[in-house]
mmCIF file of C-alpha atoms in Angstrom:
data_model
loop_
_atom_site.group_PDB
_atom_site.id
_atom_site.type_symbol
_atom_site.label_atom_id
_atom_site.label_comp_id
_atom_site.label_asym_id
_atom_site.label_seq_id
_atom_site.Cartn_x
_atom_site.Cartn_y
_atom_site.Cartn_z
ATOM 1 C CA MET Q 6 47.489 63.219 -128.995
ATOM 2 C CA PRO Q 7 50.016 60.606 -127.590
ATOM 3 C CA GLY Q 8 51.741 60.115 -124.953
ATOM 4 C CA TYR Q 9 55.564 62.001 -124.577
ATOM 5 C CA TYR Q 10 58.467 61.005 -122.311
ATOM 6 C CA GLU Q 11 60.228 64.721 -120.687
ATOM 7 C CA LEU Q 12 63.196 64.297 -119.772
ATOM 8 C CA LYS Q 13 65.071 66.566 -117.282
ATOM 9 C CA PRO Q 14 67.894 67.220 -115.250
ATOM 10 C CA SER Q 15 67.157 67.475 -111.549
ATOM 11 C CA THR Q 16 68.887 70.460 -108.955
ATOM 12 C CA ASP Q 17 71.835 68.474 -108.005
ATOM 13 C CA GLY Q 18 72.864 67.396 -111.569
ATOM 14 C CA GLN Q 19 71.281 63.764 -112.090
ATOM 15 C CA PHE Q 20 68.446 63.463 -114.467
ATOM 16 C CA ASN Q 21 65.077 61.615 -114.254
ATOM 17 C CA PHE Q 22 62.205 61.371 -117.125
ATOM 18 C CA THR Q 23 58.136 61.416 -116.475
ATOM 19 C CA LEU Q 24 55.930 59.692 -118.704
ATOM 20 C CA LYS Q 25 53.207 61.861 -119.555
ATOM 21 C CA ALA Q 26 49.980 61.082 -121.470
ATOM 22 C CA GLY Q 27 48.431 63.398 -124.124
ATOM 23 C CA ASN Q 28 46.548 65.583 -121.720
ATOM 24 C CA HIS Q 29 50.424 66.082 -120.010
ATOM 25 C CA GLU Q 30 49.359 64.434 -116.796
ATOM 26 C CA ILE Q 31 52.003 62.076 -115.399
ATOM 27 C CA ILE Q 32 51.467 58.646 -115.377
ATOM 28 C CA LEU Q 33 55.184 56.855 -114.058
ATOM 29 C CA THR Q 34 57.646 58.777 -112.836
ATOM 30 C CA SER Q 35 61.212 57.654 -113.029
ATOM 31 C CA GLN Q 36 64.106 57.019 -110.707
ATOM 32 C CA ARG Q 37 66.699 59.486 -110.712
ATOM 33 C CA TYR Q 38 69.868 58.614 -113.111
ATOM 34 C CA LYS Q 39 73.377 60.111 -112.465
ATOM 35 C CA THR Q 40 74.012 61.059 -116.201
ATOM 36 C CA ARG Q 41 71.542 61.828 -119.346
ATOM 37 C CA LYS Q 42 72.830 58.423 -120.856
ATOM 38 C CA SER Q 43 71.751 56.436 -118.428
ATOM 39 C CA ALA Q 44 68.417 58.129 -117.952
ATOM 40 C CA GLU Q 45 68.175 58.175 -122.109
ATOM 41 C CA SER Q 46 68.787 53.809 -121.436
ATOM 42 C CA GLY Q 47 65.865 54.280 -118.862
ATOM 43 C CA ILE Q 48 63.639 55.708 -121.271
ATOM 44 C CA ALA Q 49 64.515 52.833 -123.583
ATOM 45 C CA SER Q 50 63.525 50.466 -121.067
ATOM 46 C CA CYS Q 51 60.405 51.641 -120.035
ATOM 47 C CA GLN Q 52 59.079 51.990 -123.692
ATOM 48 C CA LYS Q 53 60.303 48.281 -124.018
ATOM 49 C CA ASN Q 54 58.736 47.510 -120.826
ATOM 50 C CA SER Q 55 55.130 49.398 -121.034
ATOM 51 C CA GLN Q 56 53.627 46.598 -123.716
ATOM 52 C CA ASN Q 57 54.487 43.736 -121.194
ATOM 53 C CA PRO Q 58 52.319 43.709 -118.521
ATOM 54 C CA LYS Q 59 54.073 41.394 -116.458
ATOM 55 C CA SER Q 60 56.288 44.237 -116.065
ATOM 56 C CA PHE Q 61 53.775 45.778 -113.908
ATOM 57 C CA GLU Q 62 53.688 45.326 -110.049
ATOM 58 C CA ARG Q 63 50.607 46.312 -108.296
ATOM 59 C CA LYS Q 64 51.374 47.761 -104.773
ATOM 60 C CA ILE Q 65 49.101 48.180 -102.063
ATOM 61 C CA ALA Q 66 50.639 52.048 -99.557
ATOM 62 C CA LYS Q 67 50.113 51.513 -95.589
ATOM 63 C CA ASP Q 68 47.022 54.353 -96.231
ATOM 64 C CA GLY Q 69 45.152 51.858 -98.316
ATOM 65 C CA ARG Q 70 46.135 53.661 -101.261
ATOM 66 C CA ASN Q 71 47.225 51.951 -104.699
ATOM 67 C CA TYR Q 72 50.030 52.367 -106.635
ATOM 68 C CA PHE Q 73 52.228 50.389 -109.683
ATOM 69 C CA THR Q 74 55.645 50.252 -110.475
ATOM 70 C CA LEU Q 75 57.487 49.288 -114.170
ATOM 71 C CA LYS Q 76 60.399 46.953 -114.240
ATOM 72 C CA ALA Q 77 63.208 46.133 -116.403
ATOM 73 C CA SER Q 78 63.130 42.804 -117.736
ATOM 74 C CA ASN Q 79 66.195 42.356 -115.083
ATOM 75 C CA GLY Q 80 63.393 43.190 -111.941
ATOM 76 C CA GLN Q 81 65.190 47.050 -111.752
ATOM 77 C CA VAL Q 82 62.569 49.683 -111.118
ATOM 78 C CA ILE Q 83 62.455 52.220 -114.209
ATOM 79 C CA GLY Q 84 59.386 54.315 -112.745
ATOM 80 C CA THR Q 85 56.553 54.472 -110.174
ATOM 81 C CA SER Q 86 53.232 56.168 -110.203
ATOM 82 C CA GLY Q 87 51.267 58.389 -108.651
ATOM 83 C CA MET Q 88 48.684 56.964 -105.922
ATOM 84 C CA TYR Q 89 45.095 55.684 -106.564
ATOM 85 C CA ARG Q 90 42.576 55.587 -104.028
ATOM 86 C CA ALA Q 91 41.213 52.397 -105.278
ATOM 87 C CA SER Q 92 42.438 49.287 -107.969
ATOM 88 C CA PRO Q 93 40.335 50.011 -110.541
ATOM 89 C CA SER Q 94 41.576 53.743 -111.143
ATOM 90 C CA MET Q 95 45.261 51.808 -110.391
ATOM 91 C CA GLU Q 96 44.751 49.729 -113.419
ATOM 92 C CA LYS Q 97 43.322 52.522 -115.401
ATOM 93 C CA GLY Q 98 46.640 53.928 -114.966
ATOM 94 C CA ILE Q 99 48.358 50.865 -116.173
ATOM 95 C CA LYS Q 100 46.622 50.691 -119.474
ATOM 96 C CA SER Q 101 47.186 54.389 -119.784
ATOM 97 C CA VAL Q 102 51.214 53.461 -119.502
ATOM 98 C CA MET Q 103 50.834 50.533 -122.288
ATOM 99 C CA ASN Q 104 49.234 53.128 -124.445
ATOM 100 C CA ASN Q 105 50.946 55.883 -124.092
ATOM 101 C CA GLY Q 106 54.647 53.739 -123.355
ATOM 102 C CA THR Q 107 55.911 53.770 -126.842
ATOM 103 C CA GLY Q 108 55.747 57.808 -127.292
ATOM 104 C CA PRO Q 109 58.792 60.248 -128.274
ATOM 105 C CA VAL Q 110 60.858 62.251 -125.698
ATOM 106 C CA LYS Q 111 60.693 65.689 -125.521
ATOM 107 C CA VAL Q 112 63.909 67.397 -123.466
ATOM 108 C CA LYS Q 113 63.204 70.141 -120.862
ATOM 109 C CA GLU Q 114 66.831 72.028 -120.264
#
């Protein structure tokens, strides 16, 4: 089962989306967008940049856990992964985004 994007409004009226793997696990969470249209543009950017290895920025948190961000071609952060205990697990997360990043969009109202 391929991955998909889930777009939904937040309680403050803004929008965000998650990229989920086929097993419904969240692999990337977007930044907040003020409008649905801008969130949809964010998904399009995510779909485009998820295939480019240079779009991923690997990071280490203060507590030693690993995470990554996906960036648009202008350097703006599109979304952030969850935390991984080890770098090899983070690399699997990046591969999961690359494998699932072109999936369809499901809207949750």
